[in-house]
CSV table of C-alpha atoms in Angstrom, one decimal:
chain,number,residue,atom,x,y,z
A,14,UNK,CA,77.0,-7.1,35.1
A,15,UNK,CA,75.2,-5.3,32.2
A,16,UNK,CA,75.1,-1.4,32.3
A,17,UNK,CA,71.2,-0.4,33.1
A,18,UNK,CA,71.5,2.0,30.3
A,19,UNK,CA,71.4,-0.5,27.8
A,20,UNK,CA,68.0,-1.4,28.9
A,21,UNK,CA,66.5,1.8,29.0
A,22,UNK,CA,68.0,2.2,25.4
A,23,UNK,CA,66.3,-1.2,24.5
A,24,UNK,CA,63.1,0.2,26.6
A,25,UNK,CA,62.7,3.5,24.7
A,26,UNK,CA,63.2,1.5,21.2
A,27,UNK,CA,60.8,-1.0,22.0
A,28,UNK,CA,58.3,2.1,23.0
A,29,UNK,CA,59.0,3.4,19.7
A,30,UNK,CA,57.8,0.9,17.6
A,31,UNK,CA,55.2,1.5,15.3
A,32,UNK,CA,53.0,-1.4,13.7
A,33,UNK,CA,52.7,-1.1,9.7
A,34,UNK,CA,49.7,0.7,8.2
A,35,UNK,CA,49.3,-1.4,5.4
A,36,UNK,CA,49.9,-5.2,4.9
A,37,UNK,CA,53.8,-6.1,3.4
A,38,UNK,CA,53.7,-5.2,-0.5
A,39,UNK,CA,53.8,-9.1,-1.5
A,40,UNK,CA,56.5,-10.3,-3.5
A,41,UNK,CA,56.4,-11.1,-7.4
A,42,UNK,CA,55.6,-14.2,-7.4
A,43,UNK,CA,52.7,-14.2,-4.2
A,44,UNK,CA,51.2,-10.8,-5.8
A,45,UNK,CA,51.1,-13.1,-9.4
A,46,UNK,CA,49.0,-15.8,-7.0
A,47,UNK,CA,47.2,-13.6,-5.5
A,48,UNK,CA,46.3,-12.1,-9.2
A,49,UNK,CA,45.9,-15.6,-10.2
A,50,UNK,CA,43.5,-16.2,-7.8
A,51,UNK,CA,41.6,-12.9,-8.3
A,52,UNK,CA,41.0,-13.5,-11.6
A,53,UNK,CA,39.5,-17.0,-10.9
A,54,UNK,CA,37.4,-15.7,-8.5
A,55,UNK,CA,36.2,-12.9,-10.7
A,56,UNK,CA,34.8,-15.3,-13.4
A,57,UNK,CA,32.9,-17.7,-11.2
A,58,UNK,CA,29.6,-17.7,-12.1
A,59,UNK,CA,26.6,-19.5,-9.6
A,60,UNK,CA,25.4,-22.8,-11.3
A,61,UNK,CA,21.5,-22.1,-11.4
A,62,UNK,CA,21.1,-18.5,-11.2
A,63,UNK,CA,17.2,-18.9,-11.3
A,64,UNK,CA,15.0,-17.1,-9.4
A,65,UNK,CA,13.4,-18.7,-6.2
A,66,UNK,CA,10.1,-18.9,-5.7
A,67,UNK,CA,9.7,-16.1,-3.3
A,68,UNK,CA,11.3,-13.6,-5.8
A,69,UNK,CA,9.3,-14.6,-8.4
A,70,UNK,CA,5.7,-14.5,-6.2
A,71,UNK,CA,6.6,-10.7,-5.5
A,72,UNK,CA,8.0,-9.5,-9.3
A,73,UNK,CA,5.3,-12.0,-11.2
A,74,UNK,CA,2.2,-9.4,-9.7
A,75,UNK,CA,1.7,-7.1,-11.1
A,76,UNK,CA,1.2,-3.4,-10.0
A,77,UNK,CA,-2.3,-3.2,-10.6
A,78,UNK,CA,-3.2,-6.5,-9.0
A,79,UNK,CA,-1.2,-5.8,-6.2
A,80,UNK,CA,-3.3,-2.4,-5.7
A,81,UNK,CA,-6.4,-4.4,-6.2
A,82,UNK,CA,-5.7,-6.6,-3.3
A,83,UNK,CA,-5.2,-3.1,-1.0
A,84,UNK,CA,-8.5,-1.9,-2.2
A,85,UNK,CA,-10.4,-4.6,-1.3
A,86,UNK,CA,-9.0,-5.0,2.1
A,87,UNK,CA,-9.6,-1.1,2.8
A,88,UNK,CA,-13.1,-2.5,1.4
A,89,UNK,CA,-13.5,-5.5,3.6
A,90,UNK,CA,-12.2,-3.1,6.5
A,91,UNK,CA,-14.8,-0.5,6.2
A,92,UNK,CA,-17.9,-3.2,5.4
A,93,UNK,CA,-16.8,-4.4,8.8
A,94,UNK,CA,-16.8,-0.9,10.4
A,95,UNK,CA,-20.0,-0.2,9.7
A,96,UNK,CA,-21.3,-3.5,9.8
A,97,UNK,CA,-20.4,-3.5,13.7
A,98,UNK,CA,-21.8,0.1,14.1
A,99,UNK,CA,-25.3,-1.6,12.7
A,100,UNK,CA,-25.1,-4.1,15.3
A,101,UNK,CA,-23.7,-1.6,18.1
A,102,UNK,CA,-27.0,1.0,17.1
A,103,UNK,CA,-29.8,-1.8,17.0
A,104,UNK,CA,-30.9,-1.5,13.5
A,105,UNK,CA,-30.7,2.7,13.7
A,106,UNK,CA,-30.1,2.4,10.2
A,107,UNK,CA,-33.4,1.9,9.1
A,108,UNK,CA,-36.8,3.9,9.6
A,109,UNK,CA,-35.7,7.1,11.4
A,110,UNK,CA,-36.5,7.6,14.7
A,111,UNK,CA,-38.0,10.0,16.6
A,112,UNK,CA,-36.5,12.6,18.2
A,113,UNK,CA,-39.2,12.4,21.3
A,114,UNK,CA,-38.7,8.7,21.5
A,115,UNK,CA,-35.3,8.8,21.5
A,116,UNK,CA,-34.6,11.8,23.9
A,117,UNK,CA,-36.9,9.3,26.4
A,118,UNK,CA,-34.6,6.5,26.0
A,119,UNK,CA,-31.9,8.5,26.2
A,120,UNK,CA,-33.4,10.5,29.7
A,121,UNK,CA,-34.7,6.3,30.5
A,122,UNK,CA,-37.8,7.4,31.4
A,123,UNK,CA,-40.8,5.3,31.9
A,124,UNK,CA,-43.6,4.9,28.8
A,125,UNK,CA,-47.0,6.0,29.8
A,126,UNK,CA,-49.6,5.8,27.1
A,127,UNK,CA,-52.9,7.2,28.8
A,128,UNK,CA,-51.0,10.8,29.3
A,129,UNK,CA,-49.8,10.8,25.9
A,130,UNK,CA,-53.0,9.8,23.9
A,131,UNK,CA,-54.5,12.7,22.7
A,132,UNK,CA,-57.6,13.9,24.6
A,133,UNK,CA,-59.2,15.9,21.9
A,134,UNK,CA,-60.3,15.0,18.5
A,135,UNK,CA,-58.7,17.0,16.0
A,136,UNK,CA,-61.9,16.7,14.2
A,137,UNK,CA,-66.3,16.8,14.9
A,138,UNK,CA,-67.5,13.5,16.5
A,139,UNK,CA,-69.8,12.0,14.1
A,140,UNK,CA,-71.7,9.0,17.0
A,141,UNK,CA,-73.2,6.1,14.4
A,142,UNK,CA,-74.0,3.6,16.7
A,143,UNK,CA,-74.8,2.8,20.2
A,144,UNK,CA,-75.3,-0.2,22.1
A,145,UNK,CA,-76.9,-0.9,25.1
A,146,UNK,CA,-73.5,-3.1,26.8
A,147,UNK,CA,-72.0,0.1,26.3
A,148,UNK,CA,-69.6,-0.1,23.0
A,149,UNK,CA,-70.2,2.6,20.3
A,150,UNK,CA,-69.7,3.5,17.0
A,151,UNK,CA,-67.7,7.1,16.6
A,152,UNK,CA,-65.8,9.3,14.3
A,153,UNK,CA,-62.9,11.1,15.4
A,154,UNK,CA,-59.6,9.3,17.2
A,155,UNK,CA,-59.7,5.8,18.2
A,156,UNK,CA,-58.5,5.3,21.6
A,157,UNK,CA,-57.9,2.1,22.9
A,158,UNK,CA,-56.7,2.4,26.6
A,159,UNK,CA,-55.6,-0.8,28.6
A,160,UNK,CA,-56.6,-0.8,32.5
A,161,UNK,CA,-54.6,-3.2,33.7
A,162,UNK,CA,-51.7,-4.0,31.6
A,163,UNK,CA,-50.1,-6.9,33.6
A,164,UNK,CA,-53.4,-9.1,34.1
A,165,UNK,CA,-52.9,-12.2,32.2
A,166,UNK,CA,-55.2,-13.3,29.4
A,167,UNK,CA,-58.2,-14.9,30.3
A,168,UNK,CA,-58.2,-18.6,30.2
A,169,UNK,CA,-61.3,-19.5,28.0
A,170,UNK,CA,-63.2,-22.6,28.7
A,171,UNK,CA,-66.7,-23.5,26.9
A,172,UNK,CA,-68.7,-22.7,30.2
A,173,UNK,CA,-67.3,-19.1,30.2
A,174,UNK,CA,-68.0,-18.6,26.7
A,175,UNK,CA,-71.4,-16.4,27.1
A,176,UNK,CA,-72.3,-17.8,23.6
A,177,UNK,CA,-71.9,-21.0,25.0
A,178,UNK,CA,-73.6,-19.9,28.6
A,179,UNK,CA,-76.5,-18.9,26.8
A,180,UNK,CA,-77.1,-22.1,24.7
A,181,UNK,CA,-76.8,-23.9,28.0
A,182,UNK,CA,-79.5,-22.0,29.7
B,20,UNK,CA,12.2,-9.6,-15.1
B,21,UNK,CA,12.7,-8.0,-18.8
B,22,UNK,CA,9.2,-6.7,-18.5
B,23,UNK,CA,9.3,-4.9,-15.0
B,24,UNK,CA,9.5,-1.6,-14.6
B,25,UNK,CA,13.5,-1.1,-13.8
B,26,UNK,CA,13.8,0.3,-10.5
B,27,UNK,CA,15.7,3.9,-9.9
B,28,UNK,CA,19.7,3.3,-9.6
B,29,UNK,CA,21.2,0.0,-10.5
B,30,UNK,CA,24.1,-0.2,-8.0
B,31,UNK,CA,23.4,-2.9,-5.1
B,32,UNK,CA,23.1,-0.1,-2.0
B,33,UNK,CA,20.4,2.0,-4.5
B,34,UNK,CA,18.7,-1.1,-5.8
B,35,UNK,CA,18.4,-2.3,-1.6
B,36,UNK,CA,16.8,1.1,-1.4
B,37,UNK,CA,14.6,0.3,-3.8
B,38,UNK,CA,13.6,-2.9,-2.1
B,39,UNK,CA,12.7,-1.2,1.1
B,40,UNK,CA,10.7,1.8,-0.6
B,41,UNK,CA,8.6,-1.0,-2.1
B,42,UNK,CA,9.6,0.1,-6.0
B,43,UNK,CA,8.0,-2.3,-8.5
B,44,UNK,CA,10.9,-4.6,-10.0
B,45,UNK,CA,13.2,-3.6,-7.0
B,46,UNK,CA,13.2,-7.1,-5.5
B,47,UNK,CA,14.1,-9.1,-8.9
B,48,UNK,CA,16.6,-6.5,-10.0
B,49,UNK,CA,18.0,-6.6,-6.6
B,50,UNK,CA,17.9,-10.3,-6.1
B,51,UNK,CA,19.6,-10.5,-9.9
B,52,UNK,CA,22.3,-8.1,-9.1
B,53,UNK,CA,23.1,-9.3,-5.2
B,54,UNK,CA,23.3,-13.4,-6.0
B,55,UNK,CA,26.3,-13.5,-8.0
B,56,UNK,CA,28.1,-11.2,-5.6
B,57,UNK,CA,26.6,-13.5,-2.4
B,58,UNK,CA,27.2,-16.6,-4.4
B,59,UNK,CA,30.9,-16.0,-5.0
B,60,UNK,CA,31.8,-14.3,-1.2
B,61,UNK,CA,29.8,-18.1,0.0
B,62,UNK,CA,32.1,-20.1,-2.1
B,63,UNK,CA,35.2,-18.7,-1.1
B,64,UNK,CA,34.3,-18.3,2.6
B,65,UNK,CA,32.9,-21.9,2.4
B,66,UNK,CA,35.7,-23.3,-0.1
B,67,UNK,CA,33.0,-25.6,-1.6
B,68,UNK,CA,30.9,-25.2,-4.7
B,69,UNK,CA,27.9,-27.5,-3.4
B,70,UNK,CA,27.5,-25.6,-0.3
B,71,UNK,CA,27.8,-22.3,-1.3
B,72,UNK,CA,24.7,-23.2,-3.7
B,73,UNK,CA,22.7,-23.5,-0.4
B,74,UNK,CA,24.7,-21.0,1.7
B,75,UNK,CA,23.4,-18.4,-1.2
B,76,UNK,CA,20.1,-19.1,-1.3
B,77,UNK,CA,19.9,-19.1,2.6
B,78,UNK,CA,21.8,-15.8,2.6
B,79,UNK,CA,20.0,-14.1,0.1
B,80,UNK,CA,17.0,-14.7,2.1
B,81,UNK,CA,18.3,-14.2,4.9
B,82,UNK,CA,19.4,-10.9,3.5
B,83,UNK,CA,16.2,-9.9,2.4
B,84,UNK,CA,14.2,-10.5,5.3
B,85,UNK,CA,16.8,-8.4,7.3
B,86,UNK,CA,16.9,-6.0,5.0
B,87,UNK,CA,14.9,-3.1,7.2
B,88,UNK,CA,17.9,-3.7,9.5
B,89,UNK,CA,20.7,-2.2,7.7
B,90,UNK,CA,21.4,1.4,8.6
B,91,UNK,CA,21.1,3.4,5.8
B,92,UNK,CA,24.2,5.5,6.7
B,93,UNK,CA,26.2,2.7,6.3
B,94,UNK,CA,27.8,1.3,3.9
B,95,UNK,CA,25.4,-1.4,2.3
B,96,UNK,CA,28.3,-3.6,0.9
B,97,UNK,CA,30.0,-3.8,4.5
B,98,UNK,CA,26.5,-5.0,6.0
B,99,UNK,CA,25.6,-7.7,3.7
B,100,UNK,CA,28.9,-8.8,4.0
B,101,UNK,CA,28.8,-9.6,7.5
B,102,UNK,CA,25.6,-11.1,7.5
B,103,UNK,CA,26.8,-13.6,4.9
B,104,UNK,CA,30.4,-14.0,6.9
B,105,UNK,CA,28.0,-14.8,9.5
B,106,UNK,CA,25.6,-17.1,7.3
B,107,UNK,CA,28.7,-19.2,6.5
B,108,UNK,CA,30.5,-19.4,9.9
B,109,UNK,CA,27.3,-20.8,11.1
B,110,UNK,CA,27.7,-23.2,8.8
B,111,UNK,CA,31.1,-24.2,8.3
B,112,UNK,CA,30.4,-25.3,12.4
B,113,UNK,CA,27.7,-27.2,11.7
B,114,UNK,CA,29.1,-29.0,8.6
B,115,UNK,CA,32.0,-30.0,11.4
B,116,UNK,CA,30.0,-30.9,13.8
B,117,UNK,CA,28.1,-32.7,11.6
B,118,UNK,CA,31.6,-34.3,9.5
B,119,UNK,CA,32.4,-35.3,13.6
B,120,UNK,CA,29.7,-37.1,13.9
B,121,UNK,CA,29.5,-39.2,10.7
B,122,UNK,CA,33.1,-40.2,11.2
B,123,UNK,CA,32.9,-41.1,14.6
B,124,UNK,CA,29.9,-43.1,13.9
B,125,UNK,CA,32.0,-44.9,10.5
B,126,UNK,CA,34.9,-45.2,12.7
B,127,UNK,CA,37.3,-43.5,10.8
B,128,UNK,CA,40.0,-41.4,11.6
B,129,UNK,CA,41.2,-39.7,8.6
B,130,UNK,CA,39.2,-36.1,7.8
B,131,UNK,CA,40.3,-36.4,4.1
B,132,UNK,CA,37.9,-34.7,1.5
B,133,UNK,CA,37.6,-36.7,-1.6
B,134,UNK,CA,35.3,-34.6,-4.1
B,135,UNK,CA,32.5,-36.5,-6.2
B,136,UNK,CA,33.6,-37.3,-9.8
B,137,UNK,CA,30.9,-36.4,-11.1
B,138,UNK,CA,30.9,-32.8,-9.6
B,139,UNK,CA,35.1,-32.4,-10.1
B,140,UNK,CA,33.9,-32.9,-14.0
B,141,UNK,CA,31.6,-30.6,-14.5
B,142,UNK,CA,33.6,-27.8,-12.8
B,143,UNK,CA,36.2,-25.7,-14.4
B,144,UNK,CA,39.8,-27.0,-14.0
B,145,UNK,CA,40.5,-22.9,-12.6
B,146,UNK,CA,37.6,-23.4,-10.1
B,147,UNK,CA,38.4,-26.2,-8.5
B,148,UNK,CA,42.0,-25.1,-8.4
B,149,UNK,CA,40.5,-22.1,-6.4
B,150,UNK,CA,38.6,-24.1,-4.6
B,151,UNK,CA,40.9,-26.4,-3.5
B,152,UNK,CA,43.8,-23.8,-2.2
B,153,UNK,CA,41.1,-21.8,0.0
B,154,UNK,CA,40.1,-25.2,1.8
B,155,UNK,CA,43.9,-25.4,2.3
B,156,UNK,CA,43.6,-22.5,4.5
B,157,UNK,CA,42.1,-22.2,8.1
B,158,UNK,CA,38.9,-20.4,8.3
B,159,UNK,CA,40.4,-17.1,9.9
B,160,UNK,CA,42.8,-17.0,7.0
B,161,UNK,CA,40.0,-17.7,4.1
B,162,UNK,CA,37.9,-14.9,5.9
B,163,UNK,CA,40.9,-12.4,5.9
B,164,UNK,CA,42.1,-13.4,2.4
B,165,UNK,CA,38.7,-13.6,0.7
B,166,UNK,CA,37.3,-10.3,1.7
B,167,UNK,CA,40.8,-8.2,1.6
B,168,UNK,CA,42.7,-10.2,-1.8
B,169,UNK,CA,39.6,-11.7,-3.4
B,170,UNK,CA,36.5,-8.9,-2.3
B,171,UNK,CA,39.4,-6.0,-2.2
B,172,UNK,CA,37.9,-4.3,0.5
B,173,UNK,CA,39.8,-2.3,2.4
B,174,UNK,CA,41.5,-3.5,5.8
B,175,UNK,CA,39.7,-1.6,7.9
B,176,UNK,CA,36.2,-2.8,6.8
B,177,UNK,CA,38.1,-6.3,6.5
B,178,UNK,CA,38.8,-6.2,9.9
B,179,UNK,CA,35.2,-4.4,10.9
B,180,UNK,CA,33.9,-7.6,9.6
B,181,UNK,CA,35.5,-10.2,10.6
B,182,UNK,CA,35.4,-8.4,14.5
B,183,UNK,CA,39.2,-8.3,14.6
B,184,UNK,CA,42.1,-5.7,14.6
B,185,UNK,CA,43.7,-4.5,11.6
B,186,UNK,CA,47.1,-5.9,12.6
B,187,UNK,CA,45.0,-9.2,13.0
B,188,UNK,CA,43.7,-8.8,9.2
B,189,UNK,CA,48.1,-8.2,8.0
B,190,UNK,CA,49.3,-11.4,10.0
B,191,UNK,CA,46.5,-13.6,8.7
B,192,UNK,CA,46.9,-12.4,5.0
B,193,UNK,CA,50.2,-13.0,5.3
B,194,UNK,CA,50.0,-16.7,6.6
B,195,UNK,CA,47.3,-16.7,3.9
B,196,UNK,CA,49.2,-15.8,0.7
B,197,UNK,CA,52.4,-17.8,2.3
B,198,UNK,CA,50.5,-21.0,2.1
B,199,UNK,CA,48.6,-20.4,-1.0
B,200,UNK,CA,51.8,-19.3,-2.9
B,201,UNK,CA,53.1,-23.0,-2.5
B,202,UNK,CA,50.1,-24.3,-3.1
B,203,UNK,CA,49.3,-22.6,-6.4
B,204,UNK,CA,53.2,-23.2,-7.1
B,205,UNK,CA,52.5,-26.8,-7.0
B,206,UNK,CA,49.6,-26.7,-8.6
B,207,UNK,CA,49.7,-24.2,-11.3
B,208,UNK,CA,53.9,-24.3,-12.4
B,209,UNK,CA,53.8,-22.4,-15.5
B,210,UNK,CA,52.5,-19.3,-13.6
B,211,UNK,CA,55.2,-16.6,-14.0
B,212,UNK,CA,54.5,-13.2,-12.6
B,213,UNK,CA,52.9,-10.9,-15.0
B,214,UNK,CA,50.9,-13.6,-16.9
B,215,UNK,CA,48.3,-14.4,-14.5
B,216,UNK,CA,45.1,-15.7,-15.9
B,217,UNK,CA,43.7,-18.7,-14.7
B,218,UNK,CA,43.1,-19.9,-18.5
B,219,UNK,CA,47.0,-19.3,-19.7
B,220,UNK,CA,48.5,-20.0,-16.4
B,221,UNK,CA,47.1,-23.8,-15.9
B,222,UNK,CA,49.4,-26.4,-17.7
């Protein structure tokens, strides 16, 4: 029979083993291969140290023409901003409108033209000309007001013509 | 390149800088000063001169297009090299499964590497020596060696990259360097300690 205590000797050496902080300083003659090597390895040299293609698309352009591509997308990106504002606003951008028709479009109120045709002249009534049928000849604002906007244009026919009614009488 | 404006600070973590901020020449300078470095860490990770021509121009683009990734307060060197440690793990696996494949459809047994002619003749004698005593090593070991012997970073970020303990790191250098101590003593007998450049120590 073995005496315990030799274990717990064995135990507390094992428990006080430390790995190595570095790697075994290598003999003379491995630390001459392994210089051996190094210095092989130092003076390798690629075969075709050209540039590929992808290095040479960025570094061939040049500062200037890569800053002229970024101004004209910032172009191309503002021609299409207000392009689609054009298009959004209906042509706003030509002939001003006014502010009265646009506060009604705005307020989508119905047009009425007989309450906002003016009622006065804005200047003496000069009558040239009048005819018995009822149409006369005047100075002064011309006022054309239509009766009955959604009756549909008569259909002429030479029997309705009164030039032609007349002729046939 | 000559007739760019050089962009501000010429280390590789300043000229990546310069690359994000969008400096004019920053991406050439960058790309100038980064291949060699990406080139070299692919052939010794990948232990073959044909595909780390590929594996560099993949990782360099790779790098690039990641490039908004890296965390600034970090060390640049330590990022890039795990993204190309990554690059070439990705493709060391599929070069195997792809090497499976063509010899189970030749019906060969063998997974012996015979290296074109043509290719062996145009390389240095040194470099294919190199070359030939990483693919000696597993891929764990190549890792370990390449970025702690070869890159001389220190264990810590060795192991950081490679996702392993730094105890992990010392027991595969040390497998590493056994191996490639035989290898180079077979290979390269006139090397005597003190003397060792790959143009005197060649016989």
């Amino acid at each position: 029979m073995s005496d315990p205590r030799d274990f717990d000797e064995l135990s507390a050496a094992w428990n006080e083993l430390e790995p190595p902080t570095s790697a075994p300083e290598p003999d003379a003659q491995t630390r001459a291969t392994i210089d051996w090597l190094k210095a092989a390895f130092e003076d390798l040299e690629p075969p075709a140290p050209a540039l590929p293609a992808w290095v040479r698309a960025s570094a061939g352009r040049r500062p200037f023409v890569r800053r002229l591509g970024a101004l004209a997308a910032a172009a191309a990106i503002l021609a299409l901003a207000f392009g689609a504002r054009a298009l959004v606003g209906g042509g706003e951008g030509g002939a001003p409108r006014s502010p009265e028709l646009v506060s009604r479009a705005e307020r989508h109120e119905p047009h009425d033209p007989i309450s906002e045709a003016p009622l006065e002249p804005r200047a003496p009534v000069v009558q040239a000309a009048f005819r018995t049928d009822g149409i006369e000849l005047r100075s002064g604002n011309v006022r054309l007001i239509l009766l009955d906007a959604h009756r549909k244009a008569p259909t002429h026919t030479l029997t309705e013509n009164p030039t032609d009614q007349e002729n046939a009488r | 390149m000559s007739d760019l404006a050089p962009p501000s600070g010429s280390g590789p973590e300043a000229l990546a800088r310069a690359v994000l901020r969008g400096e004019d020449g920053a991406l050439a300078a960058w790309f100038g000063a980064e291949h060699r470095a990406t080139w070299k860490l692919c052939f010794g990770l990948l232990a073959d001169g044909a595909e780390a021509d590929d594996a560099a121009q993949d990782a360099m683009l790779h790098l690039h297009d990641h490039l908004a990734r890296w965390d600034q307060g970090r060390p640049y060197r330590a990022w890039r090299n795990t993204v190309v440690l990554n690059l070439c793990r990705d493709r060391m696996r599929r070069a195997k499964t792809r090497r499976r494949a063509e010899e189970h459809a030749a019906g060969a047994g063998s997974a012996m590497h015979l290296a074109d002619p043509v290719e062996e003749a145009a390389q240095s004698e040194a470099r294919e020596v190199l070359r030939a005593s990483l693919a000696a090593l597993s891929p764990r070991e190549r890792e370990a060696f390449v970025l702690r012997d070869l890159e001389g970073l220190p264990t810590q970020e060795t192991a950081a990259a490679l996702g392993v303990t730094e105890s992990t790191v010392r027991a595969l250098l040390t497998l590493a360097r056994r191996r490639l101590r035989r290898i180079i003593g077979e290979r390269v007998p006139g090397l005597v300690p003190g003397s060792a450049r790959p143009d005197g120590g060649l016989p």
